[in-house]
Tab-separated table of C-alpha atoms in Angstrom:
chain	number	residue	atom	x	y	z
A	1	UNK	CA	98.650	36.542	72.276
A	2	UNK	CA	97.326	34.569	75.671
A	3	UNK	CA	93.635	34.669	76.840
A	4	UNK	CA	94.775	36.021	80.010
A	5	UNK	CA	96.790	38.959	78.406
A	6	UNK	CA	93.949	39.722	76.064
A	7	UNK	CA	91.743	39.600	78.763
A	8	UNK	CA	94.206	41.903	81.008
A	9	UNK	CA	94.038	44.393	77.995
A	10	UNK	CA	90.078	44.040	77.564
A	11	UNK	CA	89.684	44.954	81.447
A	12	UNK	CA	92.264	48.045	80.672
A	13	UNK	CA	91.457	49.588	77.778
A	14	UNK	CA	88.768	51.497	75.832
A	15	UNK	CA	86.394	50.278	73.285
A	16	UNK	CA	88.309	51.924	71.033
A	17	UNK	CA	91.238	50.904	71.462
A	18	UNK	CA	89.651	47.665	71.955
A	19	UNK	CA	88.032	48.290	68.636
A	20	UNK	CA	91.735	49.937	66.860
A	21	UNK	CA	94.313	46.657	68.616
A	22	UNK	CA	95.214	43.867	66.472
A	23	UNK	CA	96.327	41.230	67.956
A	24	UNK	CA	92.683	41.937	70.248
A	25	UNK	CA	91.285	41.265	66.420
A	26	UNK	CA	93.269	37.809	65.742
A	27	UNK	CA	93.095	36.689	68.931
A	28	UNK	CA	89.448	37.663	69.008
A	29	UNK	CA	89.164	35.369	66.218
A	30	UNK	CA	90.978	32.517	67.281
A	31	UNK	CA	89.156	32.202	70.664
A	32	UNK	CA	85.672	32.096	71.393
A	33	UNK	CA	85.160	33.186	75.001
A	34	UNK	CA	87.523	36.039	74.441
A	35	UNK	CA	85.460	38.187	71.140
A	36	UNK	CA	82.334	37.144	73.763
A	37	UNK	CA	84.150	38.945	76.827
A	38	UNK	CA	85.084	41.934	73.774
A	39	UNK	CA	81.936	42.132	72.381
A	40	UNK	CA	79.691	42.038	75.742
A	41	UNK	CA	82.137	45.542	77.240
A	42	UNK	CA	81.396	46.737	73.677
A	43	UNK	CA	77.567	46.573	73.959
A	44	UNK	CA	77.882	47.323	77.272
A	45	UNK	CA	79.135	50.259	76.731
A	46	UNK	CA	76.680	51.392	73.968
A	47	UNK	CA	73.884	50.604	76.403
A	48	UNK	CA	75.437	52.733	78.645
A	49	UNK	CA	76.053	55.384	76.689
A	50	UNK	CA	72.541	55.627	75.235
A	51	UNK	CA	71.497	55.361	78.467
A	52	UNK	CA	73.390	58.128	79.995
A	53	UNK	CA	71.840	59.953	76.931
A	54	UNK	CA	68.026	59.543	77.345
A	55	UNK	CA	67.655	59.693	80.802
A	56	UNK	CA	66.024	62.827	82.230
A	57	UNK	CA	66.803	64.957	85.338
A	58	UNK	CA	64.378	64.714	88.187
A	59	UNK	CA	64.891	67.871	88.849
A	60	UNK	CA	63.035	70.746	86.365
A	61	UNK	CA	65.119	72.929	84.242
A	62	UNK	CA	63.646	76.030	85.847
A	63	UNK	CA	63.939	74.968	89.949
A	64	UNK	CA	67.894	74.184	88.320
A	65	UNK	CA	68.458	77.455	86.998
A	66	UNK	CA	66.582	79.580	90.152
A	67	UNK	CA	69.643	77.086	92.430
A	68	UNK	CA	72.416	78.727	89.762
A	69	UNK	CA	70.977	82.037	89.986
A	70	UNK	CA	70.663	81.971	94.046
A	71	UNK	CA	74.579	80.636	93.734
A	72	UNK	CA	75.893	83.476	91.920
A	73	UNK	CA	74.032	85.383	94.027
A	74	UNK	CA	75.600	84.109	97.401
A	75	UNK	CA	78.671	84.706	95.813
A	76	UNK	CA	78.161	88.379	94.762
A	77	UNK	CA	77.303	89.053	98.430
A	78	UNK	CA	80.304	86.837	99.746
A	79	UNK	CA	82.397	88.645	97.973
A	80	UNK	CA	81.030	92.332	98.742
A	81	UNK	CA	81.120	90.891	102.525
A	82	UNK	CA	84.701	89.675	102.103
A	83	UNK	CA	85.607	93.381	100.993
A	84	UNK	CA	84.040	95.053	103.551
A	85	UNK	CA	86.315	92.755	106.637
A	86	UNK	CA	88.980	92.981	104.528
A	87	UNK	CA	88.528	97.243	104.531
A	88	UNK	CA	87.744	97.159	108.705
A	89	UNK	CA	90.391	94.650	109.005
A	90	UNK	CA	92.713	97.448	107.207
A	91	UNK	CA	91.009	100.315	108.963
A	92	UNK	CA	91.613	97.831	112.047
A	93	UNK	CA	95.282	97.702	111.789
A	94	UNK	CA	95.713	101.535	110.914
A	95	UNK	CA	93.809	102.304	114.484
A	96	UNK	CA	95.635	100.230	116.356
A	97	UNK	CA	99.355	101.712	115.087
A	98	UNK	CA	97.948	105.241	115.371
A	99	UNK	CA	97.165	104.793	119.334
A	100	UNK	CA	99.079	102.076	120.685
A	101	UNK	CA	102.225	101.151	118.478
A	102	UNK	CA	103.339	104.675	117.397
A	103	UNK	CA	103.412	106.486	120.615
A	104	UNK	CA	105.034	103.714	122.337
A	105	UNK	CA	107.534	104.127	119.764
A	106	UNK	CA	107.684	106.939	118.924
A	107	UNK	CA	106.937	107.056	115.419
A	108	UNK	CA	104.230	108.356	113.157
A	109	UNK	CA	102.771	106.391	110.844
A	110	UNK	CA	100.194	108.203	109.153
A	111	UNK	CA	100.306	112.296	109.903
A	112	UNK	CA	97.235	113.370	108.683
A	113	UNK	CA	96.865	116.844	109.702
A	114	UNK	CA	97.856	115.639	112.927
A	115	UNK	CA	96.944	118.131	115.805
A	116	UNK	CA	99.667	119.484	118.347
A	117	UNK	CA	99.089	121.154	121.554
A	118	UNK	CA	101.375	124.038	122.500
A	119	UNK	CA	100.746	126.539	125.618
A	120	UNK	CA	102.442	129.884	124.379
A	121	UNK	CA	103.866	132.767	126.293
A	122	UNK	CA	102.655	135.760	125.760
A	123	UNK	CA	105.059	139.117	125.887
A	124	UNK	CA	102.411	141.620	125.680
A	125	UNK	CA	99.710	141.456	124.301
A	126	UNK	CA	96.154	140.104	126.152
A	127	UNK	CA	94.932	136.508	125.684
A	128	UNK	CA	91.977	137.575	123.982
A	129	UNK	CA	93.972	139.949	121.526
A	130	UNK	CA	95.712	137.227	121.017
A	131	UNK	CA	92.572	134.686	120.271
A	132	UNK	CA	91.480	137.669	118.141
A	133	UNK	CA	95.147	137.980	115.899
A	134	UNK	CA	94.826	133.702	115.453
A	135	UNK	CA	90.998	133.222	115.513
A	136	UNK	CA	90.672	133.437	111.469
A	137	UNK	CA	94.030	131.079	110.805
A	138	UNK	CA	92.496	127.854	112.726
A	139	UNK	CA	90.285	126.255	110.298
A	140	UNK	CA	90.767	123.021	110.474
A	141	UNK	CA	88.227	120.348	112.447
A	142	UNK	CA	89.850	119.582	115.732
A	143	UNK	CA	91.551	123.528	116.001
A	144	UNK	CA	90.969	125.864	118.845
A	145	UNK	CA	92.878	127.882	121.266
A	146	UNK	CA	92.036	128.471	124.700
A	147	UNK	CA	93.006	131.621	126.531
A	148	UNK	CA	93.915	130.804	130.531
A	149	UNK	CA	91.622	132.782	133.131
A	150	UNK	CA	95.040	133.200	135.210
A	151	UNK	CA	96.762	136.359	135.498
A	152	UNK	CA	99.502	134.584	133.111
A	153	UNK	CA	100.274	136.006	129.713
A	154	UNK	CA	99.456	132.279	128.338
A	155	UNK	CA	97.637	130.947	124.953
A	156	UNK	CA	97.153	127.429	124.470
A	157	UNK	CA	96.362	126.307	120.758
A	158	UNK	CA	95.600	123.383	118.979
A	159	UNK	CA	96.235	122.982	115.488
A	160	UNK	CA	97.563	121.028	112.836
A	161	UNK	CA	101.224	122.366	111.134
A	162	UNK	CA	100.688	124.157	108.771
A	163	UNK	CA	98.477	126.396	111.274
A	164	UNK	CA	100.726	126.393	114.374
A	165	UNK	CA	103.410	127.539	111.890
A	166	UNK	CA	101.321	130.570	111.259
A	167	UNK	CA	100.363	131.032	114.432
A	168	UNK	CA	103.591	131.522	115.450
A	169	UNK	CA	104.284	133.631	113.009
A	170	UNK	CA	101.315	135.758	113.869
A	171	UNK	CA	102.702	135.950	117.514
A	172	UNK	CA	106.450	136.257	116.461
A	173	UNK	CA	104.991	139.766	114.474
A	174	UNK	CA	102.617	141.136	116.453
A	175	UNK	CA	103.429	139.936	120.175
A	176	UNK	CA	107.106	142.210	120.621
A	177	UNK	CA	107.436	144.624	123.518
A	178	UNK	CA	110.478	146.707	122.400
A	179	UNK	CA	108.061	148.078	119.823
A	180	UNK	CA	105.186	149.506	119.252
A	181	UNK	CA	103.557	146.395	117.201
A	182	UNK	CA	102.500	145.036	121.199
A	183	UNK	CA	98.965	145.334	119.822
A	184	UNK	CA	96.847	144.165	117.219
A	185	UNK	CA	96.626	146.461	114.175
A	186	UNK	CA	94.107	148.809	113.646
A	187	UNK	CA	92.717	148.276	110.479
A	188	UNK	CA	94.338	146.595	107.425
A	189	UNK	CA	93.622	149.059	104.054
A	190	UNK	CA	92.882	147.444	100.632
A	191	UNK	CA	96.781	148.593	99.353
A	192	UNK	CA	98.253	146.897	102.257
A	193	UNK	CA	101.240	145.309	101.291
A	194	UNK	CA	101.485	143.090	104.012
A	195	UNK	CA	98.060	141.834	104.095
């Protein structure tokens, strides 16, 4: 091994590898300059390790712990804020779909109790009688009926799909001009099977 190869090996190898390499040891036995360079590198690295082990931090341990706890708290709050922002973003997308896109396309996305408004023509019941008949079945939020002030026999109902089916069924049952059913039932007894 030449001095150039030995110095190149000393420059690129760790102290442990230098101490284990036979070629460096054999060359160091014959070359005084390479032996001094190897010893200087080993001693310098050992001194650096001892110094780093003995060096104390200039920041007190309590302040370091407080800083670590503050960082953890900030991360926790950040996760909560991110979750809230994500939920708001999803809600905004759903609202945009329901209010802007779905009406233009004609495709409902979330029809959870969606309200429908229909104006129904009455054949023989008055709007007041029809309202009294259907009112107990309009119980969800936003459901109502409106009896017009005109002499026309109309009633406007806003209800979800299930309530609207019930209203139409009741009106079909009690609003027949050709039969004697053209009025509200007087009283329904407890043994009445249609109840």
